[in-house]
Short mmCIF file of C-alpha atoms in Angstrom, two decimals:
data_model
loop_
_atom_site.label_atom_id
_atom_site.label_comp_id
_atom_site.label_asym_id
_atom_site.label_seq_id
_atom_site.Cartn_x
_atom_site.Cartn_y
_atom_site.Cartn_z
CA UNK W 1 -13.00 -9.55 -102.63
CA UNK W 2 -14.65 -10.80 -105.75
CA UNK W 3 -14.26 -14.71 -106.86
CA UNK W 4 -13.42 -12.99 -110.08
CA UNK W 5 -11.06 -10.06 -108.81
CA UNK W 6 -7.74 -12.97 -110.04
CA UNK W 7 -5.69 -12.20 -106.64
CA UNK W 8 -4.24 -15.26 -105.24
CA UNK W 9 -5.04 -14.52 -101.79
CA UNK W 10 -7.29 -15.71 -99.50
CA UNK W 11 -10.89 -14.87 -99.57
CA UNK W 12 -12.25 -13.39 -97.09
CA UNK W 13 -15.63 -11.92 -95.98
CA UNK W 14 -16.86 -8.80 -93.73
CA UNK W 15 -18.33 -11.19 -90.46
CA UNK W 16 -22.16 -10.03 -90.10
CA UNK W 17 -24.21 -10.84 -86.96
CA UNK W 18 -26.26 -13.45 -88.82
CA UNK W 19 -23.28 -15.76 -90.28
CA UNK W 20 -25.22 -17.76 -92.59
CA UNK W 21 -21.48 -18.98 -94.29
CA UNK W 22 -20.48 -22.74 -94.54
CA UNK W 23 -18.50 -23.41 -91.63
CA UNK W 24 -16.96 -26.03 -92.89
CA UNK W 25 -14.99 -27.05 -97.03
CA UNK W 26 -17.42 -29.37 -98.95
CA UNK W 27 -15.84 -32.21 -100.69
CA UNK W 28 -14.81 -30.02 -104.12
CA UNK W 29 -13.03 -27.26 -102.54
CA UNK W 30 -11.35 -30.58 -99.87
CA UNK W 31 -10.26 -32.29 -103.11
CA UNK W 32 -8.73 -29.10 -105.12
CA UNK W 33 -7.18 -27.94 -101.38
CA UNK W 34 -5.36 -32.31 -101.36
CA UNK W 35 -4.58 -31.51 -105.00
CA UNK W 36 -2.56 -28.47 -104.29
CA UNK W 37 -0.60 -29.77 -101.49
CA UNK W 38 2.63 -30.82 -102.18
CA UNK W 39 3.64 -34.29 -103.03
CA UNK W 40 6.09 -36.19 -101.55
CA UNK W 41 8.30 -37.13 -103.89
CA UNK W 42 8.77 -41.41 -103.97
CA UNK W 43 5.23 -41.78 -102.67
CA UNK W 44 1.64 -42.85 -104.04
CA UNK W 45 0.59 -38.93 -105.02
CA UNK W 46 -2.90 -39.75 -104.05
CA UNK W 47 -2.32 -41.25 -100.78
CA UNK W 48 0.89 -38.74 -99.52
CA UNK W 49 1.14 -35.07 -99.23
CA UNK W 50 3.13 -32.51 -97.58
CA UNK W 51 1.07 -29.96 -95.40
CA UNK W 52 1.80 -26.74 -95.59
CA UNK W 53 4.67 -26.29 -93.00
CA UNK W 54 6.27 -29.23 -94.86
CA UNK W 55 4.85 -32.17 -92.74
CA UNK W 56 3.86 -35.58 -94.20
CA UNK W 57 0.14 -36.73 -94.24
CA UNK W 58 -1.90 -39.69 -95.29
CA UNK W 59 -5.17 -38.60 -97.02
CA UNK W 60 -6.43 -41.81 -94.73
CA UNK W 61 -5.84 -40.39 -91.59
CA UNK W 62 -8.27 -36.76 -91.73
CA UNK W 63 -9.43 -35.72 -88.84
CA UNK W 64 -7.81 -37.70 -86.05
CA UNK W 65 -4.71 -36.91 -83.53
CA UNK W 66 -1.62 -38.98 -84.89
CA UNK W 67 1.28 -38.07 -86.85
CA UNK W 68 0.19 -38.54 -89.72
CA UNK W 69 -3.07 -37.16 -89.13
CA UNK W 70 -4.53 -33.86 -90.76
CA UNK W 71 -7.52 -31.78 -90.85
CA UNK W 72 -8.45 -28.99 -93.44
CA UNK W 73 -7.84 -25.70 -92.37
CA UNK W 74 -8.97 -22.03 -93.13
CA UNK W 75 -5.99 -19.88 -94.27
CA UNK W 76 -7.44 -16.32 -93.19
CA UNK W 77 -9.45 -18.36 -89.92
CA UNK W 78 -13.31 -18.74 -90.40
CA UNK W 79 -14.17 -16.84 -87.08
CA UNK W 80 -11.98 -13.88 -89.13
CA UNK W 81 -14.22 -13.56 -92.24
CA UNK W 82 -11.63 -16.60 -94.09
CA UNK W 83 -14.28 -18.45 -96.68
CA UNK W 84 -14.66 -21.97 -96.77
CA UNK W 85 -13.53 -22.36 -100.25
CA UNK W 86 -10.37 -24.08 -102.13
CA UNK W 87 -8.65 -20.76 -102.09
CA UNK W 88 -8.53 -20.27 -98.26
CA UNK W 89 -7.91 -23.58 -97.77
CA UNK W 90 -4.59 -25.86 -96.68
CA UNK W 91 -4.43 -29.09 -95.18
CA UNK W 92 -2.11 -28.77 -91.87
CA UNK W 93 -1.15 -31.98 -89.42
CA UNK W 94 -3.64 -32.08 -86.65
CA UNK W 95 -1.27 -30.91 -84.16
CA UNK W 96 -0.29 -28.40 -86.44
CA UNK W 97 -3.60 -26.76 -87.25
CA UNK W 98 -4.51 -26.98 -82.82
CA UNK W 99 -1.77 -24.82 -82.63
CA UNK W 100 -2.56 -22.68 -85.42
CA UNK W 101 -6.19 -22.13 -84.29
CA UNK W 102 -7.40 -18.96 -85.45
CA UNK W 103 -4.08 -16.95 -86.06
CA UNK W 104 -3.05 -15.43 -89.07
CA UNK W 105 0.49 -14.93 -90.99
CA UNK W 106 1.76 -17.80 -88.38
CA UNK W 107 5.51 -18.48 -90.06
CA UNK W 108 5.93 -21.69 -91.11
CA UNK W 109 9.07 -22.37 -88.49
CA UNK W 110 6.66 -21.72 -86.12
CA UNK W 111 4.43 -24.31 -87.43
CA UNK W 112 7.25 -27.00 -88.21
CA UNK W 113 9.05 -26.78 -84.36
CA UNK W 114 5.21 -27.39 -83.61
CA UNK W 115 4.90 -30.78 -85.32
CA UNK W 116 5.28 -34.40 -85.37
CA UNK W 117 8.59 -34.97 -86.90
CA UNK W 118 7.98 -37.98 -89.61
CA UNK W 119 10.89 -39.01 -92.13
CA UNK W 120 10.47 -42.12 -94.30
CA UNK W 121 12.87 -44.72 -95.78
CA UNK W 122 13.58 -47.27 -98.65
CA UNK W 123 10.32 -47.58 -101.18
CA UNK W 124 7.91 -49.13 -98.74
CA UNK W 125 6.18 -46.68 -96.35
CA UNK W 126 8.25 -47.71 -93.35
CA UNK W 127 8.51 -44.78 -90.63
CA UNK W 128 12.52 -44.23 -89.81
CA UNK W 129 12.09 -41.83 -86.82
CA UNK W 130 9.06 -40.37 -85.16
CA UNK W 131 8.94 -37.59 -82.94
CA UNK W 132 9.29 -37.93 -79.33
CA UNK W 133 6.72 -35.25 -79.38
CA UNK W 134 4.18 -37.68 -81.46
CA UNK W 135 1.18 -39.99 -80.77
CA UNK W 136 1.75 -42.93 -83.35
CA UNK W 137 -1.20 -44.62 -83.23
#
């Protein structure tokens, strides 16, 4: 599929032997993937997201293992052709995106009864209930 072709899915490329694809989002298609999460509403926009089974993340915590934790991941999975670019990418709580790995069309139940469970109250950014299931570190 063509950058050009205007479908809203995924892009995704035919794997060769000799990969020579970025492995990994650089910081534009990291910032446009933040941008198009969805915000949680009563929060700093720039600090708060949902991910994309509905979970709350801090933009602070990327890449480690607590509940509010989250990494960037590949919609269509890398080791399945999925590009590292904005369009094939969503950011997903860390436990989240383990579980995820590289499947595809995972529903988004599936993804929820998987996570940290992380409600907030009042207008400071105390935590009202954490998963049993959750690290809070």
């Amino acid at each position: 599929m063509s950058a050009g072709s205007g479908s809203s899915s995924p892009r995704r490329t035919r794997v060769e032997k000799e990969d020579d694809r970025p492995r990994f989002f650089d910081n534009k298609a990291k910032n446009l993937c933040w941008a198009n999460a969805e915000i949680v509403p009563g929060r700093h926009p720039e600090r708060w997201r949902k991910d994309a089974a509905g979970n709350v993340v801090c933009k602070r915590f990327c890449n480690c293992q607590g509940c509010l934790c989250f990494e960037y991941d590949h919609i269509v999975p890398f080791s399945k052709g999925g590009e590292s670019v904005a369009e094939n990418c969503q950011i997903l709580q860390t436990r989240v995106n383990r579980f995820k790995a590289n499947k595809e069309d995972v529903d988004t139940s599936q993804l929820k009864g998987y996570s940290c469970d992380i409600k907030f109250t009042g207008i400071f950014p105390r935590i009202l209930r954490a998963s049993t299931r959750c690290n809070v570190t």
